[in-house]
Amino acid sequence: MLEVRNLSMRFGGLLAVDQVSLDVQEHEIVSIIGPNGAGKTTVFNCMSGFYSPTGGQILFEGKEIQGTPDYKISRMGLVRTFQHVRLFGNMSVVENLLVAQHRHLNTNLLSGLIKTPNYREKERKSLDRAAYWLNRVGLLDLANRDAGNLAYGQQRRLEIARCMVTEPKLLMLDEPAAGLNPAETRELNQLIISLKEDYRVSVVLIEHDMSLVMEISDRINVINQGRPLASGTPEEIRRNDDVIKAYLGEA
Amino acid sequence: MATHNIKHALFSAIITLIISAPILGLDLESAGTELKLTGASTSTLVSIVLAAIVVFLFQTFRDSIMGALGQMPKLNRFADREPMPQEKRLKLENIFLIVLVAGALLWPFIASRGSVDLATLVLIYVMLALGLNVVVGLAGLLDLGYVAFYAVGAYTFALLSQYFGVSFWVALPTGALIAALFGFLLGFPVLRLRGDYLAIVTLGFGEIIRILLNNWTSLTGGPNGIGGIPDPTLFGMEFGRRVKEEGNISFHDFFGIAYDSTHKIIFLYLIALVLALVTFLIIRRLMKMPVGRSWEALREDEIAARSLGLSRTGVKLSAFTIGAFFAGFAGTVFASKQGFISPESFVFLESAIILAIVVLGGMGSQFGVILAAVAVTVLPELAREFSEYRMLIFGAAMVLMMVWRPQGLMPMRRIHIILKKQE
Ligand SMILES: Nc1ncnc2c1ncn2[C@@H]1O[C@H](COP(=O)(O)OP(=O)(O)O)[C@@H](O)[C@H]1O
Ligand SMILES: [Mg+2]
């Protein structure tokens, strides 16, 4: 469903991403791994429309989307999280999920001002959906807290829930396990698998810790200093000499 | 005393010397081949030097002075209290609103004619400030040309009445809609700009509209303005001594009472009151609607908001347009109240005052903005004797306020949507 061909991104003299290719089939978890500064987040920024790549193509469901504005890409169903959590900290947890559903609530101003039955119905539905996802990520009891006051692990889960209420087709997670303890990381892995199994979204996962992604990824792409190093199943990656040399050796 | 403080103070004093010279009327004139200093009476020179000394002293002891200011007793003793539960707060707010409106309804029957007239002006500023509050306080867009939309509303009514004999009640929605249209059209190209750039461009728009009104003499009468703008009617009843329009009857004839010119003033006041209340309620509702949440989301974290499919331009444009709409509303009422408008009523200072009201009240806080609108319009009237120093006092008060209570008189408290426990 998503195909990245020879993607390049240059910042002045720095070629941050150099000829990276990637494809994601429906109902699949694909990981991008690589050391810090390898260009993983930059690939995400191109895919989600935050950057306009300087070379290559990105096809989503057969359509070229490179250079399309970020909000349009999100509306197509490609939704991402951030390496450094970005929540609306002054809003409550449930309101974070309501903001994300503004499109489902897209009634005109007038019907909202006079609270037509149709508007109320939509409002109720979006609250229900928010409650459902809060329950799913274990945050229902904290629904009315300010999002900024949540513990770090909870913020991570809220960010994922916030993506899921938009009903995405493809979810892009940028280092979702960073800063989590081992128990939380295991929970997170369970959650990601369930997103794929139960909600049929495809997932692109960035990690810089390799062991983590081995068990949940269907396929893995390794990039190093902006260049693709290897790609394949976790088994193949584990045995790949280049990867061992460049990546495991250093750790 | 830290040396850098003294250095800084010296620098500030020199700047003061330089800028106060032209402000206080010192002038260099060329007389033949020579330059001559004019306006340099001893008292002017003394005041310039004095000003520089005051600035120097203030900057040197700045830390201790600011510290002392911070120690000043808090005016609002409730400010630092635990926030009360939202339900209770909303109930209190509603009671407060009802008391406020009830008091405002009684006002014309207890106050003098001049006070009612002033109160109408206050209500116009309340409308303007509530509208700008959407743009600045809720959507976080610094708009320095807000008065442009006020002018559009006022001129729409004036022109429609002059050329087509349109009445107040038709002009009211028309003026607001045309102002909103202007907001939409002007906002479209500029809302891509950020922060300071946006402020400067909106400032420019404000001036362009004013200059246009000033120079398009054939249409707007230029600096002479437009007069004879009709008063509102009450179900076709006019408030003048004699009926102006065929088929209408006058208010005092209908009720068989003596003609009294205060009827009209009270009627206008009540209209302004209703409109201000409507403005308040509509904006309060908008804040709880998806559009209000998207303003807030974009202000808090633009990147996150965009990643969730919010279009930056679209969201900002909605705030800009809605803000302009209410300015148009206020403009129509203003035109009707004055009966005469000219570009002089729509200078940059007006934008600045409305912005000051919003900042003073507490950005985003509707009650705060109402309070500040009352303070900013009424206090200068009370201090008539100091009229020469009005702007000076106003400026000093603003500076003190911002040092002492930067979050405004009544800081904004969000209304949370509560998710109720489901069984
Ligand atoms: N906006 C930008 N401008 C300039 N350089 C950037 C920008 N974004 C990323 N880079 C550079 O691109 C390289 C890759 O960064 P990044 O994609 O964040 O790596 P990773 O996510 O793999 O740790 C780094 O050297 C970084 O400094
Ligand atoms: Mg990164």
XYZ file of C-alpha atoms and ligand atoms in Angstrom:
702
model
C 0.000 0.000 0.000
C 2.965 2.304 0.610
C 5.991 2.384 -1.573
C 9.013 4.618 -1.133
C 11.369 4.745 -4.098
C 14.887 6.131 -3.948
C 13.958 8.783 -1.428
C 16.593 11.470 -0.891
C 16.581 14.459 1.375
C 19.309 17.027 1.347
C 19.755 19.782 3.922
C 22.267 22.184 2.417
C 25.461 20.205 2.231
C 24.160 17.279 4.249
C 22.550 14.375 2.460
C 20.466 13.129 5.399
C 18.632 10.488 3.390
C 20.224 8.929 0.331
C 18.269 6.663 -2.027
C 16.203 4.906 0.599
C 13.520 2.529 -0.659
C 10.860 0.872 1.373
C 7.583 -0.865 0.859
C 4.766 -1.711 3.173
C 2.072 -4.205 2.351
C -1.350 -4.129 3.839
C -1.604 -5.563 7.313
C 2.102 -5.618 8.005
C 4.570 -4.241 10.514
C 7.685 -2.860 8.883
C 10.529 -1.443 10.920
C 13.205 1.075 10.105
C 16.228 0.750 12.293
C 19.573 2.425 12.367
C 21.848 4.285 14.741
C 21.109 7.790 15.929
C 21.358 10.339 13.149
C 20.911 7.687 10.462
C 18.036 9.612 8.910
C 15.071 7.599 10.167
C 13.043 10.527 11.421
C 13.797 12.401 8.237
C 12.274 9.549 6.226
C 9.154 9.878 8.397
C 9.063 13.601 7.940
C 9.058 13.105 4.197
C 6.401 10.408 4.328
C 4.116 12.497 6.530
C 4.502 15.617 4.415
C 6.486 17.711 6.891
C 9.376 17.810 4.451
C 9.240 17.846 0.714
C 11.897 15.325 -0.352
C 14.614 16.498 -2.696
C 14.522 13.266 -4.657
C 12.530 10.073 -5.173
C 8.889 9.153 -4.913
C 6.450 8.127 -2.252
C 3.378 6.249 -3.423
C 0.411 5.625 -1.186
C -2.270 3.378 -2.642
C -0.772 4.032 -6.043
C -0.808 7.839 -5.786
C 2.315 9.971 -5.560
C 2.178 11.906 -2.337
C 5.631 13.421 -1.961
C 5.295 17.158 -1.361
C 1.603 16.934 -0.446
C 0.821 19.115 2.615
C 1.002 17.273 5.920
C -2.629 17.694 6.910
C -3.812 16.231 3.619
C -1.579 13.205 4.026
C -2.956 12.704 7.498
C -6.481 12.852 6.121
C -5.611 10.135 3.602
C -4.948 7.843 6.514
C -1.195 8.125 7.085
C -0.839 9.234 10.665
C 2.288 9.479 12.761
C 3.615 9.906 16.262
C 6.714 11.876 17.204
C 10.050 10.903 18.627
C 9.507 13.528 21.318
C 5.912 13.175 22.415
C 3.707 15.989 21.178
C 0.488 16.213 23.117
C -1.784 19.173 23.754
C -0.599 19.458 27.319
C -3.167 21.955 28.580
C -6.039 19.930 27.253
C -7.466 16.974 29.057
C -6.702 13.462 27.891
C -10.104 12.982 26.321
C -9.937 16.363 24.596
C -6.710 15.319 22.919
C -8.703 12.554 21.312
C -11.537 14.903 20.387
C -9.181 17.245 18.547
C -8.015 14.318 16.493
C -11.606 13.565 15.479
C -12.455 17.012 14.227
C -13.025 15.554 10.789
C -15.572 13.066 12.024
C -17.277 15.962 13.752
C -17.172 18.122 10.702
C -20.587 19.646 10.957
C -21.161 23.243 10.026
C -20.911 26.014 12.581
C -24.609 26.679 12.720
C -25.623 23.143 13.604
C -23.108 23.240 16.427
C -24.295 26.605 17.683
C -27.885 25.493 17.955
C -26.985 21.916 18.866
C -29.041 20.088 16.302
C -29.794 16.423 17.076
C -27.417 15.432 14.308
C -24.635 17.426 15.931
C -25.302 15.946 19.357
C -25.260 12.482 17.882
C -21.881 13.074 16.281
C -20.523 14.603 19.446
C -21.662 11.621 21.452
C -20.119 9.225 18.969
C -16.754 10.908 19.096
C -16.806 10.817 22.884
C -17.650 7.121 22.712
C -14.807 6.483 20.338
C -12.452 8.412 22.596
C -13.606 6.392 25.593
C -13.130 3.180 23.668
C -9.536 3.962 22.806
C -8.707 5.269 26.240
C -9.936 1.989 27.627
C -7.925 0.128 25.030
C -4.648 1.799 26.056
C -5.502 1.738 29.753
C -6.029 5.461 30.282
C -9.789 5.583 30.814
C -9.434 6.433 34.499
C -7.285 9.419 33.614
C -9.626 10.741 30.927
C -10.273 14.091 32.589
C -6.698 14.810 33.645
C -4.552 17.312 31.819
C -2.515 15.448 29.247
C 0.616 17.308 30.330
C 0.391 15.745 33.791
C 0.535 12.152 32.632
C 3.544 9.958 33.258
C 5.839 9.522 30.301
C 4.699 6.034 29.377
C 1.081 7.117 29.560
C 1.785 10.048 27.261
C 3.267 7.664 24.722
C 0.164 5.506 24.803
C -2.108 8.531 24.582
C -0.272 9.674 21.478
C -0.913 6.313 19.843
C -4.579 6.386 20.884
C -4.834 9.867 19.426
C -3.653 8.516 16.081
C -6.003 5.565 16.238
C -9.181 7.627 16.718
C -8.530 9.129 13.304
C -9.001 5.602 11.908
C -5.721 5.515 10.001
C -4.740 2.989 7.382
C -1.066 3.304 8.082
C 0.393 4.205 11.434
C 3.915 5.568 11.680
C 5.526 5.326 15.098
C 8.782 7.169 15.731
C 10.709 5.429 18.522
C 7.617 4.663 20.585
C 9.623 2.686 23.120
C 12.183 5.397 23.836
C 12.236 6.118 27.549
C 9.989 3.217 28.500
C 10.949 0.595 31.068
C 11.035 -3.090 30.028
C 7.546 -3.842 31.320
C 6.084 -0.879 29.488
C 7.973 -1.852 26.361
C 6.459 -5.331 26.446
C 3.001 -3.821 26.834
C 3.682 -1.529 23.930
C 4.712 -4.420 21.730
C 1.479 -6.197 22.614
C -0.441 -3.075 21.696
C 1.281 -2.688 18.336
C 0.634 -6.311 17.441
C -2.981 -5.899 18.398
C -3.312 -2.788 16.236
C -2.257 -4.900 13.302
C -4.239 -8.009 14.200
C -7.454 -6.495 15.535
C -7.695 -3.152 13.757
C -6.014 -4.070 10.500
C -3.708 -1.084 10.288
C -0.261 -1.337 8.802
C 2.526 -0.041 10.976
C 5.858 1.528 10.152
C 8.015 1.496 13.217
C 11.222 3.386 13.863
C 13.485 2.007 16.507
C 17.066 2.438 17.227
C 17.212 -0.468 19.597
C 17.256 -3.492 17.323
C 16.395 -6.319 19.681
C 13.072 -4.699 20.353
C 11.692 -4.853 16.864
C 12.883 -8.358 16.056
C 9.885 -10.094 17.586
C 7.096 -7.923 16.192
C 8.311 -6.885 12.761
C 7.336 -8.680 9.601
C 10.172 -7.002 7.772
C 13.020 -4.736 8.759
C 14.928 -2.046 6.873
C 18.289 -0.986 8.180
C 19.674 2.401 7.266
C 23.026 3.783 8.164
C 24.201 7.330 7.572
C 21.245 7.964 5.324
C 21.919 4.982 3.064
C 20.008 1.694 2.995
C 22.154 -1.035 4.447
C 19.934 -4.082 4.352
C 16.332 -5.176 4.329
C 14.545 -8.435 4.939
C 12.853 -10.561 7.552
C 14.124 -10.364 11.119
C 15.928 -13.658 10.584
C 17.758 -12.372 7.528
C 18.699 -9.157 9.251
C 20.035 -11.019 12.244
C 22.352 -12.989 9.974
C 23.360 -10.152 7.660
C 27.095 -9.525 7.892
C 26.924 -5.838 7.003
C 24.356 -5.223 9.696
C 26.365 -7.119 12.287
C 29.445 -5.156 11.401
C 27.888 -1.701 11.245
C 25.284 -1.953 13.875
C 25.556 -4.805 16.315
C 29.298 -4.569 16.486
C 29.156 -1.011 17.641
C 26.612 -1.697 20.390
C 25.386 46.633 42.148
C 26.387 44.514 39.224
C 28.383 46.415 36.621
C 26.269 45.089 33.795
C 23.264 46.730 35.405
C 25.003 50.090 35.334
C 26.136 49.572 31.800
C 22.607 48.703 30.790
C 21.255 51.722 32.677
C 23.708 54.036 30.965
C 22.701 52.690 27.604
C 19.006 53.165 28.372
C 19.625 56.715 29.546
C 21.407 57.586 26.317
C 18.575 56.119 24.276
C 16.156 58.205 26.319
C 18.176 61.330 25.577
C 18.117 60.588 21.895
C 14.438 59.790 21.527
C 13.036 62.328 23.950
C 14.613 65.192 22.062
C 12.284 65.035 19.035
C 9.320 63.924 21.133
C 9.554 66.962 23.386
C 9.774 69.290 20.446
C 13.455 69.878 19.868
C 14.005 70.452 16.219
C 16.901 71.031 13.881
C 16.139 73.552 11.198
C 18.350 74.560 8.357
C 18.806 78.282 8.229
C 20.780 79.008 5.109
C 23.894 76.898 5.361
C 23.686 76.506 9.102
C 21.658 74.174 11.284
C 19.734 75.834 14.063
C 18.301 74.164 17.111
C 14.731 75.258 17.736
C 12.292 74.565 20.510
C 15.106 74.415 23.059
C 13.682 76.341 25.942
C 15.384 75.755 29.253
C 12.447 73.837 30.661
C 12.472 71.403 27.728
C 16.177 70.792 28.110
C 15.778 70.290 31.838
C 12.955 67.797 31.365
C 14.973 65.822 28.832
C 17.892 65.561 31.211
C 15.543 64.720 34.069
C 13.919 61.981 32.001
C 17.322 60.493 31.254
C 18.261 60.589 34.943
C 15.010 58.907 35.963
C 15.565 56.168 33.399
C 19.144 55.726 34.572
C 18.140 55.417 38.218
C 15.266 53.096 37.451
C 17.423 50.793 35.353
C 20.194 50.735 37.957
C 17.875 49.713 40.761
C 15.601 47.774 38.515
C 15.889 44.469 40.296
C 14.973 45.847 43.679
C 12.125 47.956 42.287
C 10.666 45.038 40.371
C 11.107 42.869 43.441
C 9.155 45.369 45.515
C 6.442 45.448 42.858
C 6.163 41.693 43.000
C 5.630 41.917 46.770
C 2.663 44.196 46.310
C -0.484 42.705 47.815
C -2.486 40.727 45.361
C -5.590 42.588 44.332
C -7.488 39.465 43.524
C -7.187 37.323 46.604
C -8.832 34.397 44.888
C -6.197 34.227 42.197
C -3.899 31.751 43.881
C -6.573 29.599 45.411
C -7.030 25.988 44.439
C -9.111 26.051 41.280
C -12.637 25.077 42.120
C -14.288 22.137 40.434
C -15.436 22.983 36.967
C -19.125 22.348 37.575
C -19.207 24.753 40.478
C -17.210 27.320 38.564
C -19.544 27.214 35.582
C -22.539 27.598 37.870
C -20.914 30.599 39.532
C -20.054 32.069 36.159
C -23.647 31.754 35.041
C -24.925 33.430 38.190
C -22.375 36.182 37.696
C -23.480 36.618 34.104
C -27.144 36.840 35.097
C -26.380 39.417 37.788
C -24.281 41.351 35.303
C -27.027 41.391 32.697
C -29.700 42.248 35.259
C -27.596 45.153 36.493
C -27.009 46.291 32.939
C -30.750 46.176 32.251
C -31.456 48.368 35.254
C -28.675 50.799 34.436
C -30.545 53.109 32.005
C -33.323 53.660 34.521
C -31.037 54.759 37.318
C -28.170 56.446 35.492
C -27.966 59.776 33.763
C -28.308 60.222 30.045
C -24.572 60.686 29.592
C -23.783 57.540 31.552
C -26.125 55.486 29.400
C -24.446 56.832 26.302
C -21.059 55.951 27.740
C -22.326 52.499 28.643
C -23.326 51.961 25.022
C -19.790 52.759 24.013
C -18.501 50.323 26.638
C -20.726 47.627 25.175
C -19.380 48.333 21.696
C -15.871 47.861 23.057
C -16.993 44.684 24.800
C -18.150 43.324 21.447
C -14.931 44.371 19.738
C -12.759 42.927 22.460
C -14.684 39.659 22.584
C -14.222 39.360 18.844
C -10.514 40.144 18.939
C -10.195 37.744 21.832
C -11.076 34.945 19.426
C -8.256 35.963 17.111
C -5.557 36.824 19.637
C -6.534 34.962 22.769
C -7.947 31.754 21.366
C -6.231 31.319 18.020
C -3.004 33.067 19.046
C -2.811 35.366 16.002
C -1.471 38.815 16.709
C -3.785 41.101 14.736
C -2.840 44.771 14.886
C -5.327 45.894 12.267
C -8.542 44.713 13.844
C -10.068 48.158 13.575
C -10.250 47.646 9.796
C -13.170 45.253 10.202
C -14.857 47.609 12.630
C -14.571 50.268 9.945
C -15.930 47.940 7.292
C -19.006 47.252 9.428
C -19.588 50.925 10.151
C -19.064 52.050 6.569
C -21.235 49.268 5.208
C -24.145 50.630 7.180
C -23.325 54.250 6.383
C -23.030 53.624 2.647
C -26.045 51.335 2.434
C -28.180 53.870 4.208
C -26.878 56.758 2.154
C -27.255 55.143 -1.245
C -30.054 52.639 -0.714
C -31.840 53.860 2.389
C -31.216 50.576 4.140
C -32.353 50.384 7.769
C -30.328 49.381 10.811
C -31.855 45.931 11.076
C -30.918 45.011 7.551
C -27.506 46.607 7.842
C -26.622 44.784 11.055
C -26.228 41.297 9.577
C -25.017 42.720 6.265
C -22.278 44.760 7.919
C -21.153 41.792 9.963
C -21.139 39.486 6.941
C -19.243 41.941 4.772
C -16.685 42.468 7.529
C -16.372 38.680 7.794
C -15.890 38.500 4.028
C -13.100 41.066 4.309
C -11.574 39.027 7.110
C -11.702 35.942 4.945
C -10.223 37.613 1.869
C -7.508 39.486 3.722
C -6.733 36.518 5.939
C -6.301 34.089 3.109
C -2.946 35.347 1.816
C -1.477 36.482 5.120
C -2.254 33.709 7.550
C 0.640 31.675 6.245
C 2.878 34.203 7.906
C 3.989 33.677 11.447
C 4.027 35.816 14.557
C 5.718 39.128 13.950
C 5.214 39.105 10.199
C 1.505 38.593 10.614
C 1.356 41.454 13.103
C 3.038 43.814 10.671
C 0.899 42.804 7.706
C -2.341 43.185 9.675
C -1.111 46.560 10.851
C -0.676 47.461 7.201
C -4.178 46.308 6.317
C -5.650 48.426 9.057
C -3.931 51.475 7.655
C -4.772 50.648 4.044
C -8.478 50.462 4.819
C -8.351 53.757 6.688
C -6.398 55.500 3.946
C -8.749 54.091 1.348
C -11.741 55.489 3.235
C -9.946 58.783 3.550
C -9.080 59.125 -0.113
C -11.985 57.569 -1.948
C -13.801 60.833 -1.588
C -16.416 60.220 -4.262
C -17.762 57.195 -2.427
C -16.999 57.745 1.245
C -16.822 61.496 1.477
C -13.193 61.213 2.515
C -12.218 62.942 5.733
C -15.625 64.640 5.863
C -17.182 61.292 6.624
C -20.790 60.263 6.193
C -23.603 61.677 8.250
C -27.322 61.145 8.610
C -26.992 57.492 9.512
C -30.423 56.431 10.767
C -31.222 55.233 14.275
C -32.556 51.763 14.792
C -36.313 51.400 14.776
C -38.447 49.286 17.073
C -40.903 47.357 14.923
C -41.083 50.270 12.555
C -41.355 52.891 15.281
C -38.917 55.752 15.031
C -37.317 57.528 17.940
C -36.954 60.987 16.422
C -39.242 63.894 17.219
C -40.666 63.788 13.727
C -41.042 60.701 11.569
C -38.490 60.607 8.780
C -39.773 57.784 6.673
C -43.174 57.532 5.099
C -45.417 54.984 6.796
C -43.510 54.829 10.062
C -44.897 56.229 13.250
C -42.919 57.566 16.143
C -42.392 55.808 19.428
C -43.837 58.575 21.575
C -46.955 58.951 19.438
C -47.652 55.255 19.518
C -47.539 55.089 23.291
C -49.078 58.502 23.672
C -46.236 59.857 25.759
C -44.271 63.049 25.488
C -41.255 63.066 23.207
C -38.053 62.442 25.114
C -34.681 62.196 23.437
C -33.432 59.757 26.086
C -35.774 57.062 24.734
C -33.540 56.722 21.733
C -30.377 56.541 23.796
C -31.836 53.889 26.055
C -33.083 51.916 23.088
C -29.645 51.947 21.473
C -28.102 50.921 24.749
C -30.461 47.966 25.046
C -29.685 46.887 21.496
C -25.967 47.042 22.239
C -26.539 45.052 25.403
C -28.417 42.313 23.602
C -25.804 42.168 20.859
C -22.930 42.035 23.341
C -24.679 39.221 25.169
C -25.273 37.365 21.919
C -21.603 37.813 21.020
C -20.569 36.481 24.404
C -22.820 33.429 24.210
C -21.920 32.546 20.633
C -18.202 32.720 21.336
C -18.577 30.733 24.524
C -20.359 28.044 22.576
C -17.714 28.115 19.824
C -15.021 27.508 22.414
C -16.637 24.198 23.286
C -17.132 23.177 19.690
C -14.625 21.360 17.467
C -13.635 24.640 15.854
C -12.732 26.110 19.250
C -10.688 23.062 20.119
C -8.824 23.258 16.857
C -7.867 26.905 17.529
C -6.500 25.820 20.818
C -4.741 22.770 19.454
C -3.028 24.788 16.766
C -1.923 27.372 19.289
C -0.547 24.745 21.642
C 1.310 22.552 19.205
C 1.021 23.368 15.564
C 3.019 20.394 14.362
C 0.951 17.900 16.294
C -2.242 19.564 15.109
C -1.163 19.346 11.482
C -0.162 15.737 11.881
C -3.771 15.055 12.882
C -5.164 16.601 9.736
C -5.855 20.154 10.885
C -5.097 22.626 8.133
C -3.192 25.547 9.551
C -4.611 28.075 7.134
C -8.155 26.771 7.447
C -8.207 26.874 11.228
C -6.614 30.299 11.466
C -8.875 31.648 8.772
C -11.948 30.536 10.686
C -10.793 32.483 13.743
C -9.905 35.524 11.667
C -13.247 35.500 9.877
C -15.296 35.039 13.034
C -13.362 37.809 14.750
C -14.007 40.126 11.804
C -17.696 39.233 11.874
C -18.130 40.556 15.398
C -16.106 43.661 14.606
C -18.589 44.318 11.802
C -21.423 43.871 14.263
C -19.898 46.433 16.574
C -19.188 48.774 13.674
C -22.839 48.861 12.643
C -23.945 49.706 16.170
C -21.252 52.362 16.399
C -22.370 54.000 13.146
C -25.936 54.067 14.334
C -25.008 55.474 17.733
C -22.883 58.268 16.290
C -25.076 59.037 13.314
C -21.893 60.198 11.653
C -18.649 58.401 10.909
C -15.339 59.391 9.440
C -11.994 57.621 9.020
C -10.785 59.365 12.158
C -12.711 56.892 14.299
C -10.725 53.993 12.894
C -7.101 54.873 13.521
C -4.423 52.475 14.675
C -4.839 53.649 18.246
C -8.261 51.982 18.276
C -6.711 48.644 17.325
C -4.132 49.146 20.025
C -6.764 49.902 22.653
C -8.853 46.870 21.753
C -5.735 44.731 21.891
C -4.850 46.273 25.239
C -8.284 45.324 26.538
C -7.758 41.720 25.507
C -4.294 41.507 27.038
C -5.335 43.356 30.171
C -8.377 41.158 30.689
C -6.463 37.938 30.231
C -6.103 36.409 26.795
C -8.909 34.004 26.046
C -10.885 34.909 29.136
C -14.286 36.340 28.266
C -15.143 37.717 31.683
C -11.690 39.223 31.968
C -12.113 40.938 28.626
C -15.477 42.401 29.668
C -13.981 43.699 32.891
C -11.058 45.249 31.046
C -13.333 46.825 28.432
C -15.243 48.554 31.206
C -12.033 49.660 32.906
C -10.338 50.950 29.773
C -13.356 52.937 28.538
C -14.733 54.227 31.820
C -11.578 55.138 33.729
C -10.366 57.722 31.191
C -13.813 59.352 31.339
C -13.554 59.597 35.099
C -10.078 61.068 34.776
C -11.187 63.848 32.467
C -9.100 66.462 34.295
C -5.946 64.646 33.306
C -6.989 64.463 29.692
C -3.603 65.749 28.524
C -1.846 62.921 30.282
C -4.411 60.300 29.394
C -2.211 58.267 27.091
C 0.717 58.614 29.462
C -1.323 57.283 32.369
C -2.781 54.589 30.163
C 0.686 53.491 29.080
C 2.057 53.519 32.600
C -0.938 51.530 33.849
C -0.398 48.952 31.115
C 3.285 48.564 32.000
C 2.528 48.195 35.695
C -0.242 45.689 34.987
C 2.006 43.572 32.837
C 4.763 43.527 35.447
C 2.429 42.821 38.282
C -0.098 40.516 36.680
C 1.092 39.400 33.252
C -1.667 36.820 32.887
C -4.320 39.570 32.930
C -7.085 40.539 35.315
C -8.912 37.245 35.095
C -6.734 34.642 33.427
C -8.448 32.231 31.119
C -9.756 29.022 32.586
C -10.514 26.373 30.084
C -13.855 24.634 30.076
C -13.042 20.973 29.914
C -15.248 18.467 28.235
C -15.823 15.873 30.925
C -15.952 12.237 30.023
C -18.494 10.671 32.327
C -17.939 7.185 33.627
C -19.876 4.663 31.646
C -21.271 1.548 33.209
N 15.576 20.133 9.365
C 16.847 19.716 9.299
N 17.805 20.565 8.893
C 19.090 20.174 8.830
N 19.515 18.951 9.159
C 18.604 18.052 9.579
C 17.227 18.391 9.684
N 16.561 17.304 10.134
C 17.476 16.343 10.301
N 18.710 16.779 9.974
C 19.942 15.997 10.006
O 19.695 14.802 9.328
C 20.377 13.737 9.939
C 19.406 12.628 10.241
O 18.582 13.003 11.311
P 17.353 12.128 11.801
O 16.513 11.799 10.655
O 16.701 12.860 12.913
O 18.055 10.828 12.373
P 17.450 9.654 13.246
O 16.005 9.888 13.419
O 17.769 8.436 12.475
O 18.178 9.690 14.547
C 21.051 14.290 11.182
O 22.409 14.524 10.878
C 20.327 15.586 11.407
O 21.187 16.523 11.995
Mg 14.895 10.193 15.070
